CSV table of C-alpha atoms and ligand atoms in Angstrom, one decimal:
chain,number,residue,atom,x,y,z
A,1,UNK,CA,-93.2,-38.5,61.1
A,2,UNK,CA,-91.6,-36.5,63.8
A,3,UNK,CA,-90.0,-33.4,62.0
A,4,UNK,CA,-86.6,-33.9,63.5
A,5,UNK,CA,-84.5,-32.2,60.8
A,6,UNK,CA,-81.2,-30.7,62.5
A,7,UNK,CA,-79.6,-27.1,61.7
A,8,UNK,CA,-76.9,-27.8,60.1
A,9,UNK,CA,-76.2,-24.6,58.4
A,10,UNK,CA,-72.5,-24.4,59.0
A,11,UNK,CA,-72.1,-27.7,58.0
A,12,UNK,CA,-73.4,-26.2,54.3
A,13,UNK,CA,-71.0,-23.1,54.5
A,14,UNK,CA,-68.2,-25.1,55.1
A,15,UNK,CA,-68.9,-27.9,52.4
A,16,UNK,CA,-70.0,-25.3,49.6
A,17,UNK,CA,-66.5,-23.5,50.2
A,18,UNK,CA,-64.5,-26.7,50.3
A,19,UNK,CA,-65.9,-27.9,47.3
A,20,UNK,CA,-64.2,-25.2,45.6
A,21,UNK,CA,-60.7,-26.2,47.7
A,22,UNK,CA,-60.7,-29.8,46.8
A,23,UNK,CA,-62.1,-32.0,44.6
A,24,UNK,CA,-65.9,-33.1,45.9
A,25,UNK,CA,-64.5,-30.9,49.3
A,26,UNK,CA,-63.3,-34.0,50.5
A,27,UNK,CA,-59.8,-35.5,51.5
A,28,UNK,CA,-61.6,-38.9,50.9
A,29,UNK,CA,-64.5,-40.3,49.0
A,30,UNK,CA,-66.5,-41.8,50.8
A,31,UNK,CA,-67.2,-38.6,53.7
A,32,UNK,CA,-68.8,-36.7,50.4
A,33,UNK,CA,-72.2,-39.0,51.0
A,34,UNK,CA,-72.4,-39.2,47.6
A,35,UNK,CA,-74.0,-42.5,47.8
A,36,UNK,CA,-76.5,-41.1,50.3
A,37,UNK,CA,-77.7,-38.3,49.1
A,38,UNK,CA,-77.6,-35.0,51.2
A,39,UNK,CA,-74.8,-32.9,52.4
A,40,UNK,CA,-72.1,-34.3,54.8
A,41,UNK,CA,-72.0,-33.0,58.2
A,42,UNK,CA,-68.6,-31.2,59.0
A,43,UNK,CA,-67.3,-32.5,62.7
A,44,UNK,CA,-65.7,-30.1,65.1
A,45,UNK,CA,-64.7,-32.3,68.0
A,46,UNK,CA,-64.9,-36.1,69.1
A,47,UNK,CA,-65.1,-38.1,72.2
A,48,UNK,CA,-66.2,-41.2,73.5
A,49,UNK,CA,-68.6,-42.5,71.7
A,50,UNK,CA,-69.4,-38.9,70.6
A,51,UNK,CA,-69.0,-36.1,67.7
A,52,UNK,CA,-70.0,-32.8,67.8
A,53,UNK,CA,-70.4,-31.4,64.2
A,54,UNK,CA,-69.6,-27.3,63.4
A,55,UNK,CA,-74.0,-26.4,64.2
A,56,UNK,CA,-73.5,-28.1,67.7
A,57,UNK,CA,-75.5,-31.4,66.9
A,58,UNK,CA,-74.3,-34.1,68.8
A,59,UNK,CA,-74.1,-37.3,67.6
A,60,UNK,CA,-73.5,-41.2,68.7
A,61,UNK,CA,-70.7,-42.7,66.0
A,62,UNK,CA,-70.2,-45.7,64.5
A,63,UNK,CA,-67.5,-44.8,62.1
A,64,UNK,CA,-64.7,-44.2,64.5
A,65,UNK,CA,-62.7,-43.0,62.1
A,66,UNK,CA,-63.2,-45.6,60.2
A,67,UNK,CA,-61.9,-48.0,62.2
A,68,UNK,CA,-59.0,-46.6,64.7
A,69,UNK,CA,-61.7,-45.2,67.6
A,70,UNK,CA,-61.8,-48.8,68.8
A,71,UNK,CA,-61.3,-47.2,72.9
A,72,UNK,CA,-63.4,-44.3,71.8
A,73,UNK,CA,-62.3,-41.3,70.2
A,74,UNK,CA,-59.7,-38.8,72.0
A,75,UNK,CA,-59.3,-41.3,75.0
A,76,UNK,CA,-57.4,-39.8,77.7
A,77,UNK,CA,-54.7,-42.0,78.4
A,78,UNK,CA,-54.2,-41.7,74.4
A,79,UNK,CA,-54.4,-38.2,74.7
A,80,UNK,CA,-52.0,-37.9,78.2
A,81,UNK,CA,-49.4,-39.9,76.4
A,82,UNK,CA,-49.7,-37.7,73.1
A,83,UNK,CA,-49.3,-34.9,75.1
A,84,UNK,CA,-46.3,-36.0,77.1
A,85,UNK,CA,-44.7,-37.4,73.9
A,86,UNK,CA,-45.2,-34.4,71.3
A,87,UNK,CA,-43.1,-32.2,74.2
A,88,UNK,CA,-40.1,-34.3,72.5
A,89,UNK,CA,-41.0,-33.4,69.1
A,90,UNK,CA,-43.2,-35.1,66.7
A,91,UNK,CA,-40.8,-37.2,64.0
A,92,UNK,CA,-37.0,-38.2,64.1
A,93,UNK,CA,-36.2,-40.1,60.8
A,94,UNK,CA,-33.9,-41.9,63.4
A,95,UNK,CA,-34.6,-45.2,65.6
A,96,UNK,CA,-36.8,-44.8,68.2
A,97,UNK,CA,-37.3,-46.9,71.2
A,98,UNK,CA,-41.3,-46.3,71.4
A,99,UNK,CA,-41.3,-48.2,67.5
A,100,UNK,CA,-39.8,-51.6,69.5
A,101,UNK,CA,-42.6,-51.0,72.3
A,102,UNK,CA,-45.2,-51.0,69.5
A,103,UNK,CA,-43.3,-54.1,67.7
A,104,UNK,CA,-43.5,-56.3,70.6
A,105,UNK,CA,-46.8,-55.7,71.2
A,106,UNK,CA,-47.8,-56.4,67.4
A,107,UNK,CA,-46.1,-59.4,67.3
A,108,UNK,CA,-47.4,-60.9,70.9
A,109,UNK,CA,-50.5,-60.3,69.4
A,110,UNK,CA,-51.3,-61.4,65.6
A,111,UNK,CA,-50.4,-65.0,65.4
A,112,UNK,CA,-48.1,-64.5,62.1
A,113,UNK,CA,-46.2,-62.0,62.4
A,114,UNK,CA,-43.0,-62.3,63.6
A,115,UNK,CA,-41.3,-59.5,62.2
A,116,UNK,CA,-43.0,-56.2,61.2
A,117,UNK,CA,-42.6,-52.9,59.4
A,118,UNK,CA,-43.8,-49.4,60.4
A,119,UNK,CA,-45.4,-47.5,57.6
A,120,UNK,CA,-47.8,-44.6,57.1
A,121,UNK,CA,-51.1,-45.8,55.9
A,122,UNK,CA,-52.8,-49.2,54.8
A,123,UNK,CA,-52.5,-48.3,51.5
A,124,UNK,CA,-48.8,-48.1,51.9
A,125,UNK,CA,-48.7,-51.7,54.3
A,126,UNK,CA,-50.3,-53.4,51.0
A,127,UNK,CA,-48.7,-52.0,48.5
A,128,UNK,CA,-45.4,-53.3,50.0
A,129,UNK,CA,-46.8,-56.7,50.8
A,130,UNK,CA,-47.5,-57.0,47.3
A,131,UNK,CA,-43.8,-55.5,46.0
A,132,UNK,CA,-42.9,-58.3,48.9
A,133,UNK,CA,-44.9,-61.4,48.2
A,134,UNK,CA,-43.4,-61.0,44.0
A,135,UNK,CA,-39.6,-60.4,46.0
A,136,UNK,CA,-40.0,-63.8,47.9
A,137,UNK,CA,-41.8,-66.1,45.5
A,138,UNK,CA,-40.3,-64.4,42.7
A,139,UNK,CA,-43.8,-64.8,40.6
A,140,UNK,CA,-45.9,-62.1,39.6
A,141,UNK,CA,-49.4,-62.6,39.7
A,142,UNK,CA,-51.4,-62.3,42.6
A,143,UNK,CA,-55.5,-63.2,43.6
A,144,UNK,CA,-57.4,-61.0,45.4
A,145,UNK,CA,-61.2,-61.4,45.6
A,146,UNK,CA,-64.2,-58.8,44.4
A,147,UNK,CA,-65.5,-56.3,46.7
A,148,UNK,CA,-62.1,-56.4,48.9
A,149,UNK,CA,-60.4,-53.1,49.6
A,150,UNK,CA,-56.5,-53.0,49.8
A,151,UNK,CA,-55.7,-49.4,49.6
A,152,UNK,CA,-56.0,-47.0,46.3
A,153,UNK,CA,-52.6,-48.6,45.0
A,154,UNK,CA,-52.4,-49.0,40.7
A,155,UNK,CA,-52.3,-53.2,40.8
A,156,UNK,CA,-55.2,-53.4,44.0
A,157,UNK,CA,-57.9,-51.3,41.7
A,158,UNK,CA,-59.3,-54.1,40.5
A,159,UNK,CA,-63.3,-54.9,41.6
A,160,UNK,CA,-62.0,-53.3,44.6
A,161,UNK,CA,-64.4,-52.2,47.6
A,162,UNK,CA,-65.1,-49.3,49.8
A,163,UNK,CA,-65.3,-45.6,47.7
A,164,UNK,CA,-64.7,-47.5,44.5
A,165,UNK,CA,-67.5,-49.8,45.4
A,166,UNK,CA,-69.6,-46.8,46.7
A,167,UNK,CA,-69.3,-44.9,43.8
A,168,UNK,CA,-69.5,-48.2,41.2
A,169,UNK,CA,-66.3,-47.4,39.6
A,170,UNK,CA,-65.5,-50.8,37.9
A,171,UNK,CA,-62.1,-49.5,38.3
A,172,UNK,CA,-60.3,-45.8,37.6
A,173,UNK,CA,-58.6,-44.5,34.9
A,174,UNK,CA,-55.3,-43.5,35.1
A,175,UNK,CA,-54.6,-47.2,36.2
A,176,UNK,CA,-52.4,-48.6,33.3
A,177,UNK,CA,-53.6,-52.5,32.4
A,178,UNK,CA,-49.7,-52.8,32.5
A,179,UNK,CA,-50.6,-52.0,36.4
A,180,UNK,CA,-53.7,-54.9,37.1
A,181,UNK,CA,-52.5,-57.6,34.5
A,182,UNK,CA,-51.4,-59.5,37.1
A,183,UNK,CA,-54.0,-58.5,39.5
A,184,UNK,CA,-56.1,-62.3,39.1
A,185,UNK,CA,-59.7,-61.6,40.6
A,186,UNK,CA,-62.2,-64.4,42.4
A,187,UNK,CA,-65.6,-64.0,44.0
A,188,UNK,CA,-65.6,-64.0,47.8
A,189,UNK,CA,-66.2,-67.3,49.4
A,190,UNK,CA,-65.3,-69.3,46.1
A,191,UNK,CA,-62.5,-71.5,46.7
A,192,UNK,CA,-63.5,-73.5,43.3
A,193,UNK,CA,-62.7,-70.0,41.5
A,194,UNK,CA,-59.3,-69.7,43.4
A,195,UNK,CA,-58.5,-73.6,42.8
A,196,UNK,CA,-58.8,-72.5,39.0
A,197,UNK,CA,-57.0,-69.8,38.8
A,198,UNK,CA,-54.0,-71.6,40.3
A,199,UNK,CA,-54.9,-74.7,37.9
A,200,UNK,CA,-55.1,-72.2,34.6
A,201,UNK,CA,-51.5,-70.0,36.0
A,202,UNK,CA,-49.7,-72.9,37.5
A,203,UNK,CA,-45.9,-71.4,39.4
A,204,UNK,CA,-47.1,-68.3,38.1
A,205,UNK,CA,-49.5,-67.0,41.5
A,206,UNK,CA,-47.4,-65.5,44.4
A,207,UNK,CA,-50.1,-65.5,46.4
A,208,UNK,CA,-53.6,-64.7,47.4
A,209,UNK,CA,-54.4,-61.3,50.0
A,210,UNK,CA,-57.9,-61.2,51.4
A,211,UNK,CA,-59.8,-58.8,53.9
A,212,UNK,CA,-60.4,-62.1,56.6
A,213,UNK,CA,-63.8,-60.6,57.3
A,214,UNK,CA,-65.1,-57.9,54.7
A,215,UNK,CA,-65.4,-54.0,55.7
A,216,UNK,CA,-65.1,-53.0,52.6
A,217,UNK,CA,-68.3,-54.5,50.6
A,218,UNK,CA,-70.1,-53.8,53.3
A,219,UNK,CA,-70.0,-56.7,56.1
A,220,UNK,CA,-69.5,-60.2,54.7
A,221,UNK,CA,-68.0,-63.3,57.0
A,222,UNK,CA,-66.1,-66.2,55.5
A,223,UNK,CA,-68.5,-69.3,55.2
A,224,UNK,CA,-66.9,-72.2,57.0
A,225,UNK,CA,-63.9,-73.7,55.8
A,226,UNK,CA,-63.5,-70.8,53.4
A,227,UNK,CA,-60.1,-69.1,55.0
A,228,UNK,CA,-58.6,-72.7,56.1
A,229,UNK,CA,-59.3,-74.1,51.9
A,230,UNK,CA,-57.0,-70.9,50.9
A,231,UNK,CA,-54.2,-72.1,53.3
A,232,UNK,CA,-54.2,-75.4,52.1
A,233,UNK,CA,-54.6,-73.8,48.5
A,234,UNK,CA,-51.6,-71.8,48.3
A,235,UNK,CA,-49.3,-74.0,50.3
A,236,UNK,CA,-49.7,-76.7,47.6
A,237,UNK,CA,-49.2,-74.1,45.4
A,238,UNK,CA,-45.9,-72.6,47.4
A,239,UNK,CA,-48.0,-69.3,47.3
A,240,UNK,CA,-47.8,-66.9,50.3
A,241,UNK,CA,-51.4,-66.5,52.2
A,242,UNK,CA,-51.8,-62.5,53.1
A,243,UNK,CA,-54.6,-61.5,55.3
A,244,UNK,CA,-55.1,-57.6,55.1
A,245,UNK,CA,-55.9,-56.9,58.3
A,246,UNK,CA,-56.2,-52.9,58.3
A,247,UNK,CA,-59.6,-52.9,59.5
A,248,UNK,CA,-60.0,-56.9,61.6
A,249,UNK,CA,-56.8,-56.2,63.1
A,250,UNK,CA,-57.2,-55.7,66.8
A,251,UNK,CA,-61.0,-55.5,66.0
A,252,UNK,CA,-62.2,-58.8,65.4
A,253,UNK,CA,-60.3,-60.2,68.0
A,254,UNK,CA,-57.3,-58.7,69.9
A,255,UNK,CA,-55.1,-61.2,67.5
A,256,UNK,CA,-57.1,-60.7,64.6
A,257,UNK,CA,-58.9,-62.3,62.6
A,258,UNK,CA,-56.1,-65.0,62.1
A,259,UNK,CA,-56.4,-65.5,65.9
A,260,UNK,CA,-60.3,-66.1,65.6
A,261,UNK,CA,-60.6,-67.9,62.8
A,262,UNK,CA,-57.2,-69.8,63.6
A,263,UNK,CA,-56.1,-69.4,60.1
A,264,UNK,CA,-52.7,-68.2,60.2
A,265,UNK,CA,-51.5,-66.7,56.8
A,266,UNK,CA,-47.7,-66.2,56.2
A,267,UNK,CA,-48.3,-62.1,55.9
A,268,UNK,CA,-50.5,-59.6,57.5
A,269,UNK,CA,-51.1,-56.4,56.9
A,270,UNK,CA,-52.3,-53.5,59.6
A,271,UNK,CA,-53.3,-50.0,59.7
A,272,UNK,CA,-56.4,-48.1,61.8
A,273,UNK,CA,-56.3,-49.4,65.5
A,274,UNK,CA,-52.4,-49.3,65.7
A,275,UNK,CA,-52.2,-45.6,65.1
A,276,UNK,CA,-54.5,-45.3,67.3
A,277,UNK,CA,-56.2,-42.2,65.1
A,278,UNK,CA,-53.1,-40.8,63.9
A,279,UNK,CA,-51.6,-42.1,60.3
A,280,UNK,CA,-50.1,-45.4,60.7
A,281,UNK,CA,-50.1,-48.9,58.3
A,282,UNK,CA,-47.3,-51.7,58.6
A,283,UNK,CA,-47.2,-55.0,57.3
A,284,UNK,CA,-45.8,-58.3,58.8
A,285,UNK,CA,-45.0,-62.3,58.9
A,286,UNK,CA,-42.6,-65.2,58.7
A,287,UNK,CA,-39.3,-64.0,59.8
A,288,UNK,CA,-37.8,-65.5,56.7
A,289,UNK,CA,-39.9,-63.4,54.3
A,290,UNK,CA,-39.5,-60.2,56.0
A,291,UNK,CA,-35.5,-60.3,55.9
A,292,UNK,CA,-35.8,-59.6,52.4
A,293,UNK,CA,-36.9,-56.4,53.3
A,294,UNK,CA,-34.1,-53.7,53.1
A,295,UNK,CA,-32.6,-52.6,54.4
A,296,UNK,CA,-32.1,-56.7,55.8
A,297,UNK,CA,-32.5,-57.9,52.0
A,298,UNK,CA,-32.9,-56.3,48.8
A,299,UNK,CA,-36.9,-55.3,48.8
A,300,UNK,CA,-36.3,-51.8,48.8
A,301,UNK,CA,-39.4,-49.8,50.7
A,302,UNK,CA,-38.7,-46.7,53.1
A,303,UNK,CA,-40.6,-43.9,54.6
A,304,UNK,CA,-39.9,-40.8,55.9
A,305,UNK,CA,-42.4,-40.0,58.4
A,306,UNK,CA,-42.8,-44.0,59.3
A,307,UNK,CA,-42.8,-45.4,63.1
A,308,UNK,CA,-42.8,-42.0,63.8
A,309,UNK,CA,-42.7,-41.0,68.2
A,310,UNK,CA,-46.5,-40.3,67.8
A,311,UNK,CA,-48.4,-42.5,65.7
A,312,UNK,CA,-46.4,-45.2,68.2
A,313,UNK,CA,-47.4,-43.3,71.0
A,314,UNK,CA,-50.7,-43.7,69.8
A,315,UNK,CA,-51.1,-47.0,69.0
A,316,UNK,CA,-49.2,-48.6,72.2
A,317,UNK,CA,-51.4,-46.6,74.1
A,318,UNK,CA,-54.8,-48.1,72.3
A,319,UNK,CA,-53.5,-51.5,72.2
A,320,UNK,CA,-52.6,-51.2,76.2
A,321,UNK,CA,-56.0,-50.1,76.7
A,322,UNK,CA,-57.4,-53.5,74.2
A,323,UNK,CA,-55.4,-55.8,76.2
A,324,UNK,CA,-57.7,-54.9,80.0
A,325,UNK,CA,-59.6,-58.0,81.1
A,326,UNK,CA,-63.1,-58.1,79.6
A,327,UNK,CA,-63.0,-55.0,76.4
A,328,UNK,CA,-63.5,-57.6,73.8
A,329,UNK,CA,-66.4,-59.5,75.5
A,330,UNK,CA,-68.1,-56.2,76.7
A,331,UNK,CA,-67.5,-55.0,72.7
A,332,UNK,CA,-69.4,-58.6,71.3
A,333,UNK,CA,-72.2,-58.0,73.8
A,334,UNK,CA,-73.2,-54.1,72.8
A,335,UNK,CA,-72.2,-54.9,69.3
A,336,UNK,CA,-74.5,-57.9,69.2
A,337,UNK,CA,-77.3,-56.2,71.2
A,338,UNK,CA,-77.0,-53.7,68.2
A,339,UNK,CA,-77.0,-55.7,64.9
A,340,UNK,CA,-79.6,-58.3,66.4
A,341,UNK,CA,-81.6,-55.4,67.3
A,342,UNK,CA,-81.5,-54.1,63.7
A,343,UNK,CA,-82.3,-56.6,62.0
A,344,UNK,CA,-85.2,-57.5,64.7
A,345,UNK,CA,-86.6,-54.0,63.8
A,346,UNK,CA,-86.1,-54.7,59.9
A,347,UNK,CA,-88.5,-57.8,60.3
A,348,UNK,CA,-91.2,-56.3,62.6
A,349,UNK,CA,-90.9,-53.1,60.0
A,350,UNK,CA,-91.5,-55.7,56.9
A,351,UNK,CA,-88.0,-54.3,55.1
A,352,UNK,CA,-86.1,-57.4,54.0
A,353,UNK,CA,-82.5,-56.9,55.5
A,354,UNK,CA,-79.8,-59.5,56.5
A,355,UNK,CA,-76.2,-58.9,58.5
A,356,UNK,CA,-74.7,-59.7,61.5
A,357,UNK,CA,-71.6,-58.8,63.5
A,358,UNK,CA,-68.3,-60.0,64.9
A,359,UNK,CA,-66.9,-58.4,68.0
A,360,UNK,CA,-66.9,-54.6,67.3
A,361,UNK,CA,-67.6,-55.0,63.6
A,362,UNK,CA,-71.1,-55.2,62.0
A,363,UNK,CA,-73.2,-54.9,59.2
A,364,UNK,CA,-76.4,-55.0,57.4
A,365,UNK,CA,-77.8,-54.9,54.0
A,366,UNK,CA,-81.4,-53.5,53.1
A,367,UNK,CA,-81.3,-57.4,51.0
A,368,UNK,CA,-83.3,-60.7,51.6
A,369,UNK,CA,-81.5,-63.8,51.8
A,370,UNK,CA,-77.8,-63.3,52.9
A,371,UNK,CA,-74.8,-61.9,51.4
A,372,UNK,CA,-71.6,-64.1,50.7
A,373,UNK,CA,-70.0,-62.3,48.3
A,374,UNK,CA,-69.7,-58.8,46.5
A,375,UNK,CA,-72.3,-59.9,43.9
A,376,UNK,CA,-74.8,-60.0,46.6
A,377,UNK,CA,-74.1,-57.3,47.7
A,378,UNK,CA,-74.9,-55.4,45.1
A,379,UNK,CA,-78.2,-56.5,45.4
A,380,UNK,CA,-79.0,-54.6,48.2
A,381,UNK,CA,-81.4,-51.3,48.5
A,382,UNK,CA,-79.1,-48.8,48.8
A,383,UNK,CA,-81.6,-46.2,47.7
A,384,UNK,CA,-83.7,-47.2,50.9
A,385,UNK,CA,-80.0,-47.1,52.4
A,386,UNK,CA,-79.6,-43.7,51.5
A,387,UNK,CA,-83.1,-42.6,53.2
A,388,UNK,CA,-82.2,-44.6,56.2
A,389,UNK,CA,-79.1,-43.3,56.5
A,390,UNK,CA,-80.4,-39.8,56.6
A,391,UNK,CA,-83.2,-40.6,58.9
A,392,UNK,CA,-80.3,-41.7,61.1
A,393,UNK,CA,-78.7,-38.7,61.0
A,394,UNK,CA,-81.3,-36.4,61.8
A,395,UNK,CA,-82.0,-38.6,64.8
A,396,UNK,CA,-78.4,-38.1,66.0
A,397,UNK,CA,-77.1,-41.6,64.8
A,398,UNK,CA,-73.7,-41.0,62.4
A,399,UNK,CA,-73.6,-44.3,60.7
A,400,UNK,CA,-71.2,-45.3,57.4
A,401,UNK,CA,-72.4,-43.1,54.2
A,402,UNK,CA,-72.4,-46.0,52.4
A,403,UNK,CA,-74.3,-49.2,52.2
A,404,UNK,CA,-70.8,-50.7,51.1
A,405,UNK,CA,-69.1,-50.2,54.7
A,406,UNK,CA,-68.6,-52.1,57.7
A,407,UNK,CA,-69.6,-50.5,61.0
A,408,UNK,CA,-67.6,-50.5,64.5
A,409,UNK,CA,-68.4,-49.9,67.9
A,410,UNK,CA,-66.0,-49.1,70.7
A,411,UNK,CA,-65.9,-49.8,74.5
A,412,UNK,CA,-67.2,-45.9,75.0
A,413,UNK,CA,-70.4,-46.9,73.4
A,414,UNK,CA,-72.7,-48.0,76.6
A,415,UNK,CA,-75.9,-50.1,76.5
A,416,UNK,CA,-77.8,-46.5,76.7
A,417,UNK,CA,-76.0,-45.3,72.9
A,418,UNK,CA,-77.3,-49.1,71.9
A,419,UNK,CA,-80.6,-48.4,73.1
A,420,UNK,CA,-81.0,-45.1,71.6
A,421,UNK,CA,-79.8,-45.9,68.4
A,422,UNK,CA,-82.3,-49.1,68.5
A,423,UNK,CA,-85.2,-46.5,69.3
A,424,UNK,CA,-84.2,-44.1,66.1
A,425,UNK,CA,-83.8,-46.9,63.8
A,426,UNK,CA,-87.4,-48.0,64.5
A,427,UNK,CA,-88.2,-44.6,64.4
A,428,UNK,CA,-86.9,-44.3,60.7
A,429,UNK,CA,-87.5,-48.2,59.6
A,430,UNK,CA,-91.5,-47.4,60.6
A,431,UNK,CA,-91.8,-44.2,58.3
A,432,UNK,CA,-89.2,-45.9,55.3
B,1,PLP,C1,-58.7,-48.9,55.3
B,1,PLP,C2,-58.2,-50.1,54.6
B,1,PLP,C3,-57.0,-50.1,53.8
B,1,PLP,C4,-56.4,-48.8,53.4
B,1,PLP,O1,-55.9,-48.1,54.5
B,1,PLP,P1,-55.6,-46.5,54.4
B,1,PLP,O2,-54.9,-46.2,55.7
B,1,PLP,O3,-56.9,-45.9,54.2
B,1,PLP,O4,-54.7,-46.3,53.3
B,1,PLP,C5,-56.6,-51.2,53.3
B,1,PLP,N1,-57.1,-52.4,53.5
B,1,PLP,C6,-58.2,-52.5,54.3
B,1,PLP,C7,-58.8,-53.9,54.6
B,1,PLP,C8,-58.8,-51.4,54.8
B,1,PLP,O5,-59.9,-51.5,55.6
């Protein structure tokens, strides 16, 4: 093999001394590449398709912040209107007219919602969907499904995805039970499970939240019929359907995932691509269930820094950008060319891999067969991961640290990045 190692001596400085700053030097799991092995590479500037880490190295991203970087990082419309609206100060705690632009925008778009809150994270969006879905239904117990990620919330840490999948906490302490008794859990893709747990809880569910497509357990689509058996499921049991959206919103489709699957749920959370890359979650739906929201009803939930003039600025400026004729076809075409050609490189390299891809999200496991659920998952390589990963990086490729992570393209990624990412991941795939 080609010694392509990269410098990335101040990367090490900066990691060793934040290590003593904040637990694992990180604000958030995940970026510590525990699950990868190796040191983390410390960015110092993004654009495009691009980051630059602190040694120089540049590198072609499929994280995007995790989501948000859907028009590339630091656009410059983004960035102009930023600009022009940080001159006026950068939170009010007062109405704002820029937090109705963003409203009617959000609610052209996702198929249910037809009223919506601003808050500051996705965490927060679910957490108050939940508090929302016991208000309306006045029941307590909710499904959610293993391997789905809804935040770091007590009553969501239940077989939950992303870090806590990455790391194989079955769950965290410091969670009381009192917190995730009535946190019911299902496999993925298993209506039969779901059909049960309403049969052995019956007027006890309020509802059942889902990821629509799966980021968080890596990349898992619902089999057929799977979203539209939950709709008829919890409408016969006069349970609310919530699709978290935070990562498919925007992403899968400019409506959603509701809009491509046309499975419309009676609540939807958002977060990433509506902030646009600056902190921003809100959650939405029927008209009737949001009025019970205070300060309309009596579901209290408030924020100070929420719909803040810059996180709207943000996100009205990414979604303007979504909405130009031909982004989401042009982001299923490179996003395609990319996860066909990794798993074409997988079978001419004899490593048994399956994934796939929907608009400007993908995946793929180092696992034979195909993955419907979190159990299968699991069953994937993540060791050769790890070594794949690395050999990615040092090719200039940063993909997710994690074999348990989705991973998204954006409309600044050209048929060249495709290309040149297809080249290093034969590169690595040869010598794994
Ligand atoms: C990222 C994510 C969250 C949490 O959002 P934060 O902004 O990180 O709190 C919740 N649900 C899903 C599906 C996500 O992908």
């Amino acid at each position: 093999m080609v010694n392509t190692s990269i410098k990335t001596t101040k990367s090490e400085e900066i990691f060793a001394a934040a290590q003593k700053l904040m637990p694992g030097g990180v604000s958030s799991p995940v970026r510590a590449f525990k699950s990868v092995g190796g040191q983390p590479i410390v960015f110092d500037r993004v654009k495009g398709a691009y980051v630059w880490d602190v040694d120089g190295n540049q590198y072609i991203d499929y994280v995007g912040t995790w989501g948000p970087a859907i028009c590339g990082h630091a656009h410059p419309d983004v960035i102009a209107a930023l600009k022009e609206a940080l001159e006026k100060g950068t939170s009010f705690g007062a109405p704002c007219a820029l937090e109705n632009v963003l409203a009617e925008m959000v609610i052209a778009a996702v198929p249910s919602i037809e009223m919506v809150r601003f808050v500051n994270s996705g965490t927060e969006a679910c957490m108050a969907v939940l508090r929302l879905m016991r208000a309306f239904t006045k029941r307590e117990k909710v499904i959610k499904f293993e391997g789905c990620y809804h935040g770091h919330a007590d009553m969501f840490l239940v077989k939950a995805g992303s870090g806590v999948a990455t790391l194989g906490l079955p769950d965290s302490p410091g969670v009381p039970k009192s917190a995730t008794s009535s946190t019911l859990t299902a496999p993925y893709n298993d209506l039969e499970a779901v059909k049960e747990l309403f049969e052995a809880n019956p007027g006890e569910i309020a509802g059942v939240i889902l990821e629509p497509v799966v980021g968080n357990a890596g990349f898992i689509t619902p089999d057929a019929g799977f979203l539209e058996g939950l709709r008829e499921l919890t409408q016969e049991h006069e349970a609310l359907l919530v699709f978290d959206e935070v990562m498919t919103g925007f992403r899968i489709a400019y409506g959603g995932a509701q809009e491509k699957f046309g499975v419309t749920p009676d609540l939807t959370t958002l977060g990433k691509i509506i902030g646009g890359g600056l902190p921003v979650g809100a959650y939405g739906g029927r008209s009737d269930i949001m009025s019970m929201v205070a300060p309309s009803g009596p579901m209290y939930q408030a924020g100070t820094l929420s719909g803040n003039p810059l996180a709207m600025t943000a996100g009205i400026e990414t979604l303007k950008l979504l909405q130009k004729p031909g982004t989401y076809e042009y982001l299923d075409k490179i996003t395609k060319q990319l996860a066909n050609g990794l798993l074409e490189i997988a079978k001419e390299t004899n490593h048994a891999a399956c994934g796939g891809q929907i608009s400007a999200m993908f995946g793929m496991f180092f696992a034979p067969g195909s993955v419907h659920n979190y159990e299968d998952a699991k069953r994937a390589d993540t060791k050769k991961f790890g070594l794949f990963h690395r050999g990615m990086l040092e090719r200039g490729i940063y993909l997710a640290p994690s074999q348990f992570e989705a991973g998204f393209t954006s409309f600044a990624h050209t048929e060249e990045d495709i290309q040149k990412t297809l080249a290093a991941a034969r590169d690595v795939m040869s010598n794994l």
